[in-house]
mmCIF file of C-alpha atoms in Angstrom:
data_model
loop_
_atom_site.group_PDB
_atom_site.id
_atom_site.type_symbol
_atom_site.label_atom_id
_atom_site.label_comp_id
_atom_site.label_asym_id
_atom_site.label_seq_id
_atom_site.Cartn_x
_atom_site.Cartn_y
_atom_site.Cartn_z
ATOM 1 C CA UNK A 1 118.561 91.749 119.585
ATOM 2 C CA UNK A 2 115.043 92.546 118.501
ATOM 3 C CA UNK A 3 114.596 93.285 114.832
ATOM 4 C CA UNK A 4 112.391 96.295 114.117
ATOM 5 C CA UNK A 5 110.910 97.394 110.852
ATOM 6 C CA UNK A 6 109.296 100.828 110.858
ATOM 7 C CA UNK A 7 107.247 102.141 107.989
ATOM 8 C CA UNK A 8 105.463 105.452 107.869
ATOM 9 C CA UNK A 9 102.758 105.894 105.280
ATOM 10 C CA UNK A 10 100.792 109.041 104.515
ATOM 11 C CA UNK A 11 99.199 110.945 101.653
ATOM 12 C CA UNK A 12 99.985 108.466 98.866
ATOM 13 C CA UNK A 13 101.049 104.897 98.285
ATOM 14 C CA UNK A 14 104.159 106.117 96.504
ATOM 15 C CA UNK A 15 105.542 107.120 99.890
ATOM 16 C CA UNK A 16 105.054 103.656 101.356
ATOM 17 C CA UNK A 17 108.770 102.877 101.590
ATOM 18 C CA UNK A 18 109.881 106.250 102.941
ATOM 19 C CA UNK A 19 109.314 108.402 105.990
ATOM 20 C CA UNK A 20 106.406 110.809 106.088
ATOM 21 C CA UNK A 21 107.699 114.395 105.770
ATOM 22 C CA UNK A 22 107.325 116.335 109.026
ATOM 23 C CA UNK A 23 104.960 118.796 107.343
ATOM 24 C CA UNK A 24 102.443 116.014 106.865
ATOM 25 C CA UNK A 25 102.471 114.794 110.449
ATOM 26 C CA UNK A 26 99.367 116.848 111.225
ATOM 27 C CA UNK A 27 97.081 116.390 114.160
ATOM 28 C CA UNK A 28 94.313 113.859 113.685
ATOM 29 C CA UNK A 29 96.598 111.351 111.985
ATOM 30 C CA UNK A 30 95.662 107.715 112.611
ATOM 31 C CA UNK A 31 98.630 105.814 114.025
ATOM 32 C CA UNK A 32 98.543 102.045 113.548
ATOM 33 C CA UNK A 33 101.059 99.679 115.104
ATOM 34 C CA UNK A 34 101.552 96.299 113.441
ATOM 35 C CA UNK A 35 103.164 93.444 115.389
ATOM 36 C CA UNK A 36 103.973 90.632 112.957
ATOM 37 C CA UNK A 37 106.462 87.785 112.578
ATOM 38 C CA UNK A 38 108.642 89.303 109.856
ATOM 39 C CA UNK A 39 111.810 87.254 110.397
ATOM 40 C CA UNK A 40 112.720 83.779 111.563
ATOM 41 C CA UNK A 41 110.389 80.755 111.575
ATOM 42 C CA UNK A 42 106.911 81.585 110.365
ATOM 43 C CA UNK A 43 107.976 84.844 108.741
ATOM 44 C CA UNK A 44 106.098 83.976 105.551
ATOM 45 C CA UNK A 45 102.850 84.628 107.436
ATOM 46 C CA UNK A 46 103.948 88.028 108.683
ATOM 47 C CA UNK A 47 105.353 89.048 105.324
ATOM 48 C CA UNK A 48 102.088 88.160 103.610
ATOM 49 C CA UNK A 49 100.148 90.195 106.196
ATOM 50 C CA UNK A 50 102.476 93.138 105.655
ATOM 51 C CA UNK A 51 101.777 92.970 101.934
ATOM 52 C CA UNK A 52 98.025 92.918 102.514
ATOM 53 C CA UNK A 53 98.108 95.809 104.981
ATOM 54 C CA UNK A 54 100.374 97.934 102.782
ATOM 55 C CA UNK A 55 98.186 97.310 99.747
ATOM 56 C CA UNK A 56 95.042 98.325 101.631
ATOM 57 C CA UNK A 57 96.594 101.633 102.698
ATOM 58 C CA UNK A 58 97.905 102.257 99.207
ATOM 59 C CA UNK A 59 94.433 101.747 97.752
ATOM 60 C CA UNK A 60 93.094 104.221 100.327
ATOM 61 C CA UNK A 61 95.600 106.860 99.169
ATOM 62 C CA UNK A 62 97.557 106.596 102.392
ATOM 63 C CA UNK A 63 94.615 107.647 104.539
ATOM 64 C CA UNK A 64 92.277 105.980 107.031
ATOM 65 C CA UNK A 65 88.817 107.451 107.345
ATOM 66 C CA UNK A 66 90.028 110.376 105.261
ATOM 67 C CA UNK A 67 92.760 111.133 107.803
ATOM 68 C CA UNK A 68 96.499 110.874 107.212
ATOM 69 C CA UNK A 69 97.841 107.513 108.400
ATOM 70 C CA UNK A 70 101.054 106.216 109.884
ATOM 71 C CA UNK A 71 102.071 102.530 110.041
ATOM 72 C CA UNK A 72 104.703 101.438 112.560
ATOM 73 C CA UNK A 73 105.868 97.844 112.074
ATOM 74 C CA UNK A 74 107.405 95.728 114.826
ATOM 75 C CA UNK A 75 108.896 92.268 114.238
ATOM 76 C CA UNK A 76 108.018 89.821 117.033
ATOM 77 C CA UNK A 77 110.169 87.023 115.531
ATOM 78 C CA UNK A 78 107.392 84.636 116.686
ATOM 79 C CA UNK A 79 108.640 85.131 120.258
ATOM 80 C CA UNK A 80 106.072 86.080 122.931
ATOM 81 C CA UNK A 81 108.559 88.111 124.981
ATOM 82 C CA UNK A 82 109.641 90.116 121.929
ATOM 83 C CA UNK A 83 105.992 90.655 121.025
ATOM 84 C CA UNK A 84 105.182 91.897 124.517
ATOM 85 C CA UNK A 85 108.066 94.349 124.380
ATOM 86 C CA UNK A 86 106.791 95.601 121.010
ATOM 87 C CA UNK A 87 103.270 96.017 122.400
ATOM 88 C CA UNK A 88 104.545 98.108 125.299
ATOM 89 C CA UNK A 89 106.638 100.289 122.985
ATOM 90 C CA UNK A 90 103.781 100.906 120.553
ATOM 91 C CA UNK A 91 101.260 101.804 123.231
ATOM 92 C CA UNK A 92 103.616 103.891 125.389
ATOM 93 C CA UNK A 93 106.352 105.669 123.475
ATOM 94 C CA UNK A 94 104.704 105.511 120.039
ATOM 95 C CA UNK A 95 101.185 106.126 121.418
ATOM 96 C CA UNK A 96 99.456 104.374 118.526
ATOM 97 C CA UNK A 97 95.675 104.506 118.227
ATOM 98 C CA UNK A 98 95.204 100.851 117.325
ATOM 99 C CA UNK A 99 97.326 97.732 116.909
ATOM 100 C CA UNK A 100 97.073 95.040 114.233
ATOM 101 C CA UNK A 101 98.741 91.835 115.382
ATOM 102 C CA UNK A 102 99.998 89.238 115.702
ATOM 103 C CA UNK A 103 100.851 86.356 113.341
ATOM 104 C CA UNK A 104 100.725 83.510 115.900
ATOM 105 C CA UNK A 105 98.523 82.627 118.871
ATOM 106 C CA UNK A 106 101.361 82.266 121.372
ATOM 107 C CA UNK A 107 102.375 85.859 120.659
ATOM 108 C CA UNK A 108 98.771 87.073 120.789
ATOM 109 C CA UNK A 109 98.419 85.619 124.276
ATOM 110 C CA UNK A 110 101.423 87.735 125.294
ATOM 111 C CA UNK A 111 100.503 91.031 123.615
ATOM 112 C CA UNK A 112 96.760 91.450 124.013
ATOM 113 C CA UNK A 113 96.849 92.350 127.712
ATOM 114 C CA UNK A 114 99.515 95.103 127.497
ATOM 115 C CA UNK A 115 97.581 96.662 124.616
ATOM 116 C CA UNK A 116 94.092 96.527 126.084
ATOM 117 C CA UNK A 117 95.339 97.500 129.551
ATOM 118 C CA UNK A 118 96.791 100.653 127.969
ATOM 119 C CA UNK A 119 93.305 101.494 126.711
ATOM 120 C CA UNK A 120 94.178 100.708 123.089
ATOM 121 C CA UNK A 121 92.342 98.461 120.631
ATOM 122 C CA UNK A 122 93.975 95.402 119.060
ATOM 123 C CA UNK A 123 92.723 93.757 115.870
ATOM 124 C CA UNK A 124 93.936 90.248 115.149
ATOM 125 C CA UNK A 125 94.660 89.609 111.452
ATOM 126 C CA UNK A 126 95.144 85.863 112.025
ATOM 127 C CA UNK A 127 95.334 84.201 115.458
ATOM 128 C CA UNK A 128 92.188 84.031 117.560
ATOM 129 C CA UNK A 129 92.899 81.819 120.598
ATOM 130 C CA UNK A 130 89.965 80.266 122.413
ATOM 131 C CA UNK A 131 90.406 82.036 125.782
ATOM 132 C CA UNK A 132 90.038 85.464 124.157
ATOM 133 C CA UNK A 133 86.776 84.440 122.507
ATOM 134 C CA UNK A 134 85.242 83.131 125.729
ATOM 135 C CA UNK A 135 85.614 84.057 129.373
ATOM 136 C CA UNK A 136 88.672 86.256 128.742
ATOM 137 C CA UNK A 137 87.029 88.299 125.980
ATOM 138 C CA UNK A 138 87.779 92.015 126.075
ATOM 139 C CA UNK A 139 85.945 95.033 124.602
ATOM 140 C CA UNK A 140 89.219 96.250 123.082
ATOM 141 C CA UNK A 141 90.062 92.946 121.337
ATOM 142 C CA UNK A 142 88.652 92.092 117.890
ATOM 143 C CA UNK A 143 89.351 88.943 115.864
ATOM 144 C CA UNK A 144 89.023 89.940 112.222
ATOM 145 C CA UNK A 145 89.363 86.582 110.389
ATOM 146 C CA UNK A 146 87.774 83.850 112.576
ATOM 147 C CA UNK A 147 88.095 82.101 115.912
ATOM 148 C CA UNK A 148 90.904 79.513 115.786
ATOM 149 C CA UNK A 149 88.637 76.510 116.222
ATOM 150 C CA UNK A 150 86.177 77.439 113.468
ATOM 151 C CA UNK A 151 88.030 76.049 110.460
ATOM 152 C CA UNK A 152 88.759 72.782 112.253
ATOM 153 C CA UNK A 153 85.132 72.537 113.349
ATOM 154 C CA UNK A 154 84.083 73.051 109.731
ATOM 155 C CA UNK A 155 86.278 70.165 108.542
ATOM 156 C CA UNK A 156 84.909 67.971 111.334
ATOM 157 C CA UNK A 157 81.393 68.826 110.205
ATOM 158 C CA UNK A 158 82.236 68.068 106.576
ATOM 159 C CA UNK A 159 83.896 64.706 107.273
ATOM 160 C CA UNK A 160 81.026 63.661 109.515
ATOM 161 C CA UNK A 161 78.506 64.532 106.800
ATOM 162 C CA UNK A 162 80.558 62.515 104.314
ATOM 163 C CA UNK A 163 80.513 59.474 106.622
ATOM 164 C CA UNK A 164 84.299 59.327 107.093
ATOM 165 C CA UNK A 165 84.661 56.714 109.814
ATOM 166 C CA UNK A 166 88.118 57.369 111.295
ATOM 167 C CA UNK A 167 90.679 60.160 111.397
ATOM 168 C CA UNK A 168 94.227 60.765 112.582
ATOM 169 C CA UNK A 169 94.862 64.341 113.768
ATOM 170 C CA UNK A 170 98.118 66.288 114.259
ATOM 171 C CA UNK A 171 99.205 69.829 115.182
ATOM 172 C CA UNK A 172 102.080 71.741 116.786
ATOM 173 C CA UNK A 173 102.025 71.849 120.573
ATOM 174 C CA UNK A 174 101.010 75.441 121.270
ATOM 175 C CA UNK A 175 97.799 77.417 121.834
ATOM 176 C CA UNK A 176 96.491 77.365 118.260
ATOM 177 C CA UNK A 177 97.398 73.702 117.748
ATOM 178 C CA UNK A 178 95.491 72.671 120.848
ATOM 179 C CA UNK A 179 92.567 74.924 119.906
ATOM 180 C CA UNK A 180 92.226 73.465 116.423
ATOM 181 C CA UNK A 181 92.372 69.809 117.369
ATOM 182 C CA UNK A 182 89.805 70.440 120.101
ATOM 183 C CA UNK A 183 87.645 72.167 117.508
ATOM 184 C CA UNK A 184 87.880 69.205 115.140
ATOM 185 C CA UNK A 185 86.950 66.758 117.899
ATOM 186 C CA UNK A 186 84.004 68.965 118.839
ATOM 187 C CA UNK A 187 82.209 68.342 115.527
ATOM 188 C CA UNK A 188 83.682 65.107 114.150
ATOM 189 C CA UNK A 189 81.500 62.091 114.923
ATOM 190 C CA UNK A 190 83.861 59.352 113.720
ATOM 191 C CA UNK A 191 86.700 57.623 115.577
ATOM 192 C CA UNK A 192 89.947 59.429 116.365
ATOM 193 C CA UNK A 193 92.585 56.706 115.854
ATOM 194 C CA UNK A 194 95.576 58.924 116.638
ATOM 195 C CA UNK A 195 96.312 62.376 118.056
ATOM 196 C CA UNK A 196 99.811 63.876 118.056
ATOM 197 C CA UNK A 197 101.188 67.252 119.128
ATOM 198 C CA UNK A 198 104.649 67.991 117.739
ATOM 199 C CA UNK A 199 107.185 70.632 118.887
ATOM 200 C CA UNK A 200 106.563 74.002 117.233
ATOM 201 C CA UNK A 201 110.009 73.996 115.608
ATOM 202 C CA UNK A 202 109.824 70.412 114.266
ATOM 203 C CA UNK A 203 110.029 70.050 110.488
ATOM 204 C CA UNK A 204 110.897 66.349 110.083
ATOM 205 C CA UNK A 205 107.686 64.335 110.363
ATOM 206 C CA UNK A 206 108.971 60.896 109.364
ATOM 207 C CA UNK A 207 108.157 59.325 112.750
ATOM 208 C CA UNK A 208 104.645 60.760 112.765
ATOM 209 C CA UNK A 209 104.008 59.642 109.191
ATOM 210 C CA UNK A 210 105.001 56.118 110.180
ATOM 211 C CA UNK A 211 102.398 56.234 112.957
ATOM 212 C CA UNK A 212 99.759 57.501 110.526
ATOM 213 C CA UNK A 213 100.492 54.627 108.149
ATOM 214 C CA UNK A 214 100.256 52.117 110.965
ATOM 215 C CA UNK A 215 96.899 53.466 112.168
ATOM 216 C CA UNK A 216 95.475 53.316 108.599
ATOM 217 C CA UNK A 217 92.798 56.041 109.099
ATOM 218 C CA UNK A 218 90.144 56.966 106.562
ATOM 219 C CA UNK A 219 91.388 60.578 106.632
ATOM 220 C CA UNK A 220 94.065 62.776 108.206
ATOM 221 C CA UNK A 221 93.437 66.250 109.580
ATOM 222 C CA UNK A 222 96.366 68.555 110.355
ATOM 223 C CA UNK A 223 97.098 72.113 111.372
ATOM 224 C CA UNK A 224 100.635 73.036 110.334
ATOM 225 C CA UNK A 225 101.020 76.747 109.488
ATOM 226 C CA UNK A 226 103.695 78.432 107.373
ATOM 227 C CA UNK A 227 106.890 76.505 106.725
ATOM 228 C CA UNK A 228 105.648 73.584 108.816
ATOM 229 C CA UNK A 229 102.806 73.107 106.345
ATOM 230 C CA UNK A 230 105.151 73.144 103.371
ATOM 231 C CA UNK A 231 107.259 70.382 104.928
ATOM 232 C CA UNK A 232 104.273 68.325 106.100
ATOM 233 C CA UNK A 233 102.529 68.232 102.721
ATOM 234 C CA UNK A 234 105.711 67.392 100.816
ATOM 235 C CA UNK A 235 106.634 64.618 103.243
ATOM 236 C CA UNK A 236 103.061 63.296 103.245
ATOM 237 C CA UNK A 237 103.210 62.886 99.469
ATOM 238 C CA UNK A 238 106.738 61.433 99.579
ATOM 239 C CA UNK A 239 105.588 58.856 102.125
ATOM 240 C CA UNK A 240 103.020 57.602 99.627
ATOM 241 C CA UNK A 241 100.041 58.606 101.766
ATOM 242 C CA UNK A 242 98.486 61.219 99.513
ATOM 243 C CA UNK A 243 96.890 58.789 97.046
ATOM 244 C CA UNK A 244 95.557 56.416 99.707
ATOM 245 C CA UNK A 245 94.590 58.603 102.665
ATOM 246 C CA UNK A 246 92.826 61.954 102.052
ATOM 247 C CA UNK A 247 94.530 64.884 103.786
ATOM 248 C CA UNK A 248 92.463 67.772 105.169
ATOM 249 C CA UNK A 249 93.697 70.834 106.963
ATOM 250 C CA UNK A 250 93.157 74.270 108.375
ATOM 251 C CA UNK A 251 95.804 76.935 107.598
ATOM 252 C CA UNK A 252 98.320 74.385 106.267
ATOM 253 C CA UNK A 253 98.219 75.086 102.547
ATOM 254 C CA UNK A 254 97.112 78.513 101.511
ATOM 255 C CA UNK A 255 97.323 80.774 98.492
ATOM 256 C CA UNK A 256 100.514 82.686 97.800
ATOM 257 C CA UNK A 257 104.200 81.852 97.885
ATOM 258 C CA UNK A 258 103.890 78.981 100.361
ATOM 259 C CA UNK A 259 101.414 77.040 98.223
ATOM 260 C CA UNK A 260 103.704 77.475 95.243
ATOM 261 C CA UNK A 261 106.554 76.211 97.438
ATOM 262 C CA UNK A 262 104.548 73.047 98.139
ATOM 263 C CA UNK A 263 104.070 72.647 94.409
ATOM 264 C CA UNK A 264 102.494 69.614 92.782
ATOM 265 C CA UNK A 265 102.304 67.759 96.095
ATOM 266 C CA UNK A 266 99.498 70.114 97.087
ATOM 267 C CA UNK A 267 97.222 69.476 94.106
ATOM 268 C CA UNK A 268 93.785 68.239 95.112
ATOM 269 C CA UNK A 269 94.302 68.695 98.836
ATOM 270 C CA UNK A 270 91.387 70.118 100.783
ATOM 271 C CA UNK A 271 91.061 72.598 103.611
ATOM 272 C CA UNK A 272 88.462 74.704 105.331
ATOM 273 C CA UNK A 273 88.538 78.419 104.598
ATOM 274 C CA UNK A 274 86.651 81.569 105.480
ATOM 275 C CA UNK A 275 88.035 83.132 102.271
ATOM 276 C CA UNK A 276 89.167 81.835 98.902
ATOM 277 C CA UNK A 277 90.754 83.659 96.024
ATOM 278 C CA UNK A 278 87.802 83.040 93.699
ATOM 279 C CA UNK A 279 84.968 84.459 95.809
ATOM 280 C CA UNK A 280 82.899 86.459 93.315
ATOM 281 C CA UNK A 281 82.132 89.603 95.353
ATOM 282 C CA UNK A 282 83.387 92.945 94.003
ATOM 283 C CA UNK A 283 85.637 93.741 96.972
ATOM 284 C CA UNK A 284 87.492 90.436 96.622
ATOM 285 C CA UNK A 285 87.914 90.733 92.884
ATOM 286 C CA UNK A 286 89.351 94.240 93.314
ATOM 287 C CA UNK A 287 91.727 93.022 96.025
ATOM 288 C CA UNK A 288 92.968 89.989 94.087
ATOM 289 C CA UNK A 289 93.566 92.025 90.927
ATOM 290 C CA UNK A 290 95.448 94.753 92.814
ATOM 291 C CA UNK A 291 97.553 92.233 94.760
ATOM 292 C CA UNK A 292 98.572 90.359 91.618
ATOM 293 C CA UNK A 293 99.487 93.637 89.916
ATOM 294 C CA UNK A 294 101.586 94.891 92.845
ATOM 295 C CA UNK A 295 103.322 91.683 93.940
ATOM 296 C CA UNK A 296 103.144 89.478 90.827
ATOM 297 C CA UNK A 297 101.685 86.566 92.815
ATOM 298 C CA UNK A 298 98.267 85.435 94.015
ATOM 299 C CA UNK A 299 97.329 86.700 97.498
ATOM 300 C CA UNK A 300 97.273 84.441 100.515
ATOM 301 C CA UNK A 301 94.609 84.129 103.186
ATOM 302 C CA UNK A 302 96.928 86.027 105.537
ATOM 303 C CA UNK A 303 97.267 88.951 103.130
ATOM 304 C CA UNK A 304 93.500 89.007 102.651
ATOM 305 C CA UNK A 305 92.760 89.180 106.381
ATOM 306 C CA UNK A 306 95.324 91.936 107.024
ATOM 307 C CA UNK A 307 93.807 93.830 104.103
ATOM 308 C CA UNK A 308 90.375 93.443 105.709
ATOM 309 C CA UNK A 309 91.737 94.653 109.060
ATOM 310 C CA UNK A 310 92.969 97.897 107.510
ATOM 311 C CA UNK A 311 89.708 98.393 105.618
ATOM 312 C CA UNK A 312 87.823 97.859 108.874
ATOM 313 C CA UNK A 313 89.898 100.560 110.584
ATOM 314 C CA UNK A 314 89.224 102.874 107.642
ATOM 315 C CA UNK A 315 85.461 102.377 107.933
ATOM 316 C CA UNK A 316 85.472 103.054 111.668
ATOM 317 C CA UNK A 317 87.813 106.058 111.491
ATOM 318 C CA UNK A 318 85.469 107.653 108.952
ATOM 319 C CA UNK A 319 82.599 107.523 111.471
ATOM 320 C CA UNK A 320 84.319 109.289 114.384
ATOM 321 C CA UNK A 321 85.710 112.785 114.769
ATOM 322 C CA UNK A 322 88.792 111.455 116.551
ATOM 323 C CA UNK A 323 90.004 107.860 116.917
ATOM 324 C CA UNK A 324 91.243 108.874 120.382
ATOM 325 C CA UNK A 325 87.591 108.599 121.418
ATOM 326 C CA UNK A 326 87.999 104.898 122.149
ATOM 327 C CA UNK A 327 84.353 104.237 122.990
ATOM 328 C CA UNK A 328 83.119 105.764 119.741
ATOM 329 C CA UNK A 329 85.880 104.128 117.702
ATOM 330 C CA UNK A 330 85.146 100.714 119.247
ATOM 331 C CA UNK A 331 81.432 101.068 118.500
ATOM 332 C CA UNK A 332 82.224 101.950 114.892
ATOM 333 C CA UNK A 333 84.500 98.912 114.567
ATOM 334 C CA UNK A 334 81.742 96.634 115.873
ATOM 335 C CA UNK A 335 79.482 97.774 113.034
ATOM 336 C CA UNK A 336 81.926 96.234 110.512
ATOM 337 C CA UNK A 337 80.549 98.644 107.907
ATOM 338 C CA UNK A 338 82.964 97.916 105.081
ATOM 339 C CA UNK A 339 83.141 95.727 101.986
ATOM 340 C CA UNK A 340 85.014 92.622 103.146
ATOM 341 C CA UNK A 341 86.836 90.357 100.711
ATOM 342 C CA UNK A 342 84.745 87.574 102.272
ATOM 343 C CA UNK A 343 81.433 89.146 101.340
ATOM 344 C CA UNK A 344 78.861 89.108 104.116
ATOM 345 C CA UNK A 345 80.034 88.860 107.701
ATOM 346 C CA UNK A 346 79.362 90.565 111.002
ATOM 347 C CA UNK A 347 80.803 90.502 114.498
ATOM 348 C CA UNK A 348 79.233 88.309 117.140
ATOM 349 C CA UNK A 349 78.819 89.595 120.691
ATOM 350 C CA UNK A 350 82.389 88.500 121.500
ATOM 351 C CA UNK A 351 83.731 90.496 118.516
ATOM 352 C CA UNK A 352 84.567 87.428 116.440
ATOM 353 C CA UNK A 353 83.048 86.979 112.970
ATOM 354 C CA UNK A 354 79.876 85.212 111.957
ATOM 355 C CA UNK A 355 80.586 84.156 108.368
ATOM 356 C CA UNK A 356 80.474 81.437 105.732
ATOM 357 C CA UNK A 357 82.904 78.518 105.845
ATOM 358 C CA UNK A 358 84.025 76.874 102.608
ATOM 359 C CA UNK A 359 85.632 73.614 101.560
ATOM 360 C CA UNK A 360 88.638 74.688 99.480
ATOM 361 C CA UNK A 361 90.584 72.579 96.990
ATOM 362 C CA UNK A 362 94.070 73.223 95.601
ATOM 363 C CA UNK A 363 94.425 73.542 91.843
ATOM 364 C CA UNK A 364 96.761 75.249 89.359
ATOM 365 C CA UNK A 365 95.734 78.492 87.664
ATOM 366 C CA UNK A 366 96.476 79.519 84.084
ATOM 367 C CA UNK A 367 99.778 81.104 85.124
ATOM 368 C CA UNK A 368 101.001 77.936 86.825
ATOM 369 C CA UNK A 369 100.401 79.206 90.346
ATOM 370 C CA UNK A 370 98.852 76.846 92.873
ATOM 371 C CA UNK A 371 95.722 78.306 94.443
ATOM 372 C CA UNK A 372 92.976 77.129 96.790
ATOM 373 C CA UNK A 373 89.497 77.682 95.360
ATOM 374 C CA UNK A 374 86.051 77.186 96.835
ATOM 375 C CA UNK A 375 84.510 73.792 96.141
ATOM 376 C CA UNK A 376 81.410 74.078 98.336
ATOM 377 C CA UNK A 377 79.928 75.844 101.333
ATOM 378 C CA UNK A 378 80.194 73.919 104.598
ATOM 379 C CA UNK A 379 78.234 76.440 106.687
ATOM 380 C CA UNK A 380 76.502 79.634 105.570
ATOM 381 C CA UNK A 381 76.776 81.678 108.778
ATOM 382 C CA UNK A 382 79.045 79.985 111.282
ATOM 383 C CA UNK A 383 79.373 81.277 114.844
ATOM 384 C CA UNK A 384 82.266 80.328 117.089
ATOM 385 C CA UNK A 385 81.757 77.998 120.041
ATOM 386 C CA UNK A 386 82.896 80.405 122.766
ATOM 387 C CA UNK A 387 80.654 83.462 122.342
ATOM 388 C CA UNK A 388 78.276 82.075 124.952
ATOM 389 C CA UNK A 389 81.060 82.284 127.565
ATOM 390 C CA UNK A 390 81.842 85.939 126.840
ATOM 391 C CA UNK A 391 80.297 88.501 129.187
ATOM 392 C CA UNK A 392 79.958 91.190 126.523
ATOM 393 C CA UNK A 393 76.581 91.736 124.910
#
């Protein structure tokens, strides 16, 4: 049976855990559906996004663009069919104005069409599969954080610049995994000495680690999100590879509860990132401080991107008389006229960001939390590789 979590928010953040009183359900309210993985495998991603979205609305006094707001959460359980059902419910019976979702690329590939076909706009807070950035781009689909391949391309660029001669690459066998390894190969100029795709539910990597040891690469690049990343990094260190073979990733170790779950095994590991907790812009500092105060933990990348998605909706809703005017609302979203936690970024013609990419390194903060901080800039204004294939201008 599908698990559903519904949350209505309006007027103030203090009402975030309760239903909006009928008297406040006035016309002009902005209804936002959120399809996230809130239970089962990968739920840590969805739960972090929920925290980021809730915090953003709280800091906006329960309003978007000055209008009362309603959040309706749906749990996709990381299952495409459940996600599709949620998308149809939100756009039909709930008649939301915009959808934020999902947590994983396989679910995004199932939900984007029902949403856009219904004339609604969907904002991705995390997954950005290659087809939707290129020839299957859609005016009603926006990728808020990145295009999947970008972080892997950034690591490939970095390792090539550092003269790393060989690499072994691994990822789960689904849309995002295939996207990221293709992205790495697109920019890495060294030799790929091994390439493995593992089942999405696999958490024991002993056989793959044996193959990595045998290949003896100069570096390893992996994409293992959520709980998979926790297991991979721990097992990598336990196998004795950490000290001898540098490990790089995209999305595998990130700020928040999961990085603390990895613990000491994550220290010194490097990843590409479009956002890090220490970026010095005012919007990010405000977000990090508020998140720590509310949840007593450092925010994750996933929380930060969901937070940005809500702030983007707020900026667009403020520019239109009615968010039901989809053309006007879409045009306002494309302007990206809000203070992002990333600092400067804008949407490319395919409605994916142009933004800086950083090399992030894991360290411990003064409270004993493990966090990923920016070590250097890999690219100042990185575009994705698929915009040229998108017919939008």
